[in-house]
PDB file of C-alpha atoms in Angstrom:
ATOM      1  CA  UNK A  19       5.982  65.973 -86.832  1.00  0.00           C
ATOM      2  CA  UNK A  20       5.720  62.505 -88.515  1.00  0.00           C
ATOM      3  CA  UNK A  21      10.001  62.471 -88.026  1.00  0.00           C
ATOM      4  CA  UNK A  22      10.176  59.084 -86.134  1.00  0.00           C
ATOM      5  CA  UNK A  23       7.458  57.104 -87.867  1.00  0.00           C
ATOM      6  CA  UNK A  24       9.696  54.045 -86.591  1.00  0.00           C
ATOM      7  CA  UNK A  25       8.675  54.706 -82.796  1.00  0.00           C
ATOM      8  CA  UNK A  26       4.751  54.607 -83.869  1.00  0.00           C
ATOM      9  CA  UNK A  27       2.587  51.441 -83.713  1.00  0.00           C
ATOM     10  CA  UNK A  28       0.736  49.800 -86.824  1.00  0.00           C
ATOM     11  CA  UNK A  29      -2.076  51.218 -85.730  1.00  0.00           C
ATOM     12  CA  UNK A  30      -1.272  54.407 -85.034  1.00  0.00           C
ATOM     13  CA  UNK A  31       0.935  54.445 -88.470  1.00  0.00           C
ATOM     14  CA  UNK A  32      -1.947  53.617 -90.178  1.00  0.00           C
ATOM     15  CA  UNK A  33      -4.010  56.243 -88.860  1.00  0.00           C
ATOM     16  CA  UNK A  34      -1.755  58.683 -90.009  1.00  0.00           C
ATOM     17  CA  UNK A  35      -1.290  57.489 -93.405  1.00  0.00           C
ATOM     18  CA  UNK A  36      -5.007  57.414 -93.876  1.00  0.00           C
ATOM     19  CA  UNK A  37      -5.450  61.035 -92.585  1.00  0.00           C
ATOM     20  CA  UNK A  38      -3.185  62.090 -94.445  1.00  0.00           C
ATOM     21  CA  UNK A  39      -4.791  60.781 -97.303  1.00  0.00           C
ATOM     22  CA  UNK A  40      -7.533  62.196 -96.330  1.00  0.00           C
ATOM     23  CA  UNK A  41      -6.468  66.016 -95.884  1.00  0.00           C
ATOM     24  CA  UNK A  42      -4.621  65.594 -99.088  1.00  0.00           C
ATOM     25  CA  UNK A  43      -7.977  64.888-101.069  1.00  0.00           C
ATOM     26  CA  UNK A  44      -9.477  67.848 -99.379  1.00  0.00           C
ATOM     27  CA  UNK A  45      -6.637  69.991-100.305  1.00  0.00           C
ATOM     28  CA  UNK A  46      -6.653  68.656-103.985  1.00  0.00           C
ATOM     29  CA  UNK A  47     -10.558  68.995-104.180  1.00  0.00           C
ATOM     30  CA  UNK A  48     -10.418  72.907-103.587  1.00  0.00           C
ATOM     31  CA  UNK A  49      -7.909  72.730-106.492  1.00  0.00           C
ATOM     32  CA  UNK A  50      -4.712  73.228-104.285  1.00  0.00           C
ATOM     33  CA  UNK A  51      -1.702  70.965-105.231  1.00  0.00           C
ATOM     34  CA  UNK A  52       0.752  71.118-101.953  1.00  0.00           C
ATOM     35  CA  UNK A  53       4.139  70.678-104.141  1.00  0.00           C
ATOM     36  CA  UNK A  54       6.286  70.242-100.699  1.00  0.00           C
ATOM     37  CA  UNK A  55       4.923  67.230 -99.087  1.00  0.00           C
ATOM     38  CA  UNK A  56       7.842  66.431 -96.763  1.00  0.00           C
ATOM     39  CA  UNK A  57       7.683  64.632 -93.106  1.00  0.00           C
ATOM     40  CA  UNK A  58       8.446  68.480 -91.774  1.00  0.00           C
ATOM     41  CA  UNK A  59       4.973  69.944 -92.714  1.00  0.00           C
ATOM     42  CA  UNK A  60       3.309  66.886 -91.521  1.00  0.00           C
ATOM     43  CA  UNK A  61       2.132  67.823 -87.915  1.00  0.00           C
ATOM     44  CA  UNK A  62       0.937  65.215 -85.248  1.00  0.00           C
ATOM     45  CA  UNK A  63      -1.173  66.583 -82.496  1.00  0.00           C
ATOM     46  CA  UNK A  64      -2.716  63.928 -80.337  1.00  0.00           C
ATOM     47  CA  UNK A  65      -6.200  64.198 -79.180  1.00  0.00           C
ATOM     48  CA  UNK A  66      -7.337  64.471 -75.562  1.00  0.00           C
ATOM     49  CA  UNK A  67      -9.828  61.236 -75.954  1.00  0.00           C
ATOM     50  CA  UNK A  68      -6.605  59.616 -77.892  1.00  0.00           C
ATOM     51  CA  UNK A  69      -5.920  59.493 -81.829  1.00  0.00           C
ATOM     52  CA  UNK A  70      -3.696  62.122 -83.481  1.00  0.00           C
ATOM     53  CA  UNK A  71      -4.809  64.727 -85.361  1.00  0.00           C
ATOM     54  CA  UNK A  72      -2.673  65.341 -88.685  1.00  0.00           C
ATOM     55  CA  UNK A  73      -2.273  68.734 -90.109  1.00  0.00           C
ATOM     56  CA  UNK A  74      -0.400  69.710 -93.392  1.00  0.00           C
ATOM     57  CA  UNK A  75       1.500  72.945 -93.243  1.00  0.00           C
ATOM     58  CA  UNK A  76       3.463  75.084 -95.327  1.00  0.00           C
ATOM     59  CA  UNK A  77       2.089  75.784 -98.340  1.00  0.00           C
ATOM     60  CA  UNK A  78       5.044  77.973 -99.752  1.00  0.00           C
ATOM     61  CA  UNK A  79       5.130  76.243-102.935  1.00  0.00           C
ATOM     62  CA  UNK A  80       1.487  75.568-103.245  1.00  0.00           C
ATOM     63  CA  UNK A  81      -0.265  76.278-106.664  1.00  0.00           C
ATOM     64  CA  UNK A  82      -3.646  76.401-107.576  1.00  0.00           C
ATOM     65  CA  UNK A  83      -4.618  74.288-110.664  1.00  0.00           C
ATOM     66  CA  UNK A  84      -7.010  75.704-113.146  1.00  0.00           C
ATOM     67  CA  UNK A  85      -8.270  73.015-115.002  1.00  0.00           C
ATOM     68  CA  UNK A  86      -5.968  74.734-118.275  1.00  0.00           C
ATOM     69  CA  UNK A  87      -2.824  72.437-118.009  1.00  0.00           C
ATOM     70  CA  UNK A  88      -0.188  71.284-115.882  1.00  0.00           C
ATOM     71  CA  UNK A  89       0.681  73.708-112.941  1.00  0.00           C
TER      72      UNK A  89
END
């Protein structure tokens, strides 16, 4: 979980904001809006080669946007 950001280098802190970023986009490009984003459904999972891999979970209070309006 990204819980203890604090302990994590620049680098590494960096890497994980941009991948976030990044899954977030995808998510918002299939029309998906998260609506929980909270350091608990942020998972780290680091990579046998090194790097983390960051995946987004819990999409309880996801809702799909339509194009008509707000959600």
């Amino acid at each position: 979980q990204v819980a203890g950001l604090e302990a994590l280098s620049e680098a590494d802190f960096r890497l994980v904001a941009a991948s976030l970023l990044e899954v977030l986009g995808a998510v918002h490009e299939s029309g998906v809006l998260h609506l929980d984003l909270a350091p608990a459904n942020v998972l780290r999972e680091p990579l046998p080669g090194g790097g983390l891999r960051i995946r987004l979970v819990d999409f309880g209070l996801a809702c799909l946007v339509t194009g008509e309006g707000p959600p």
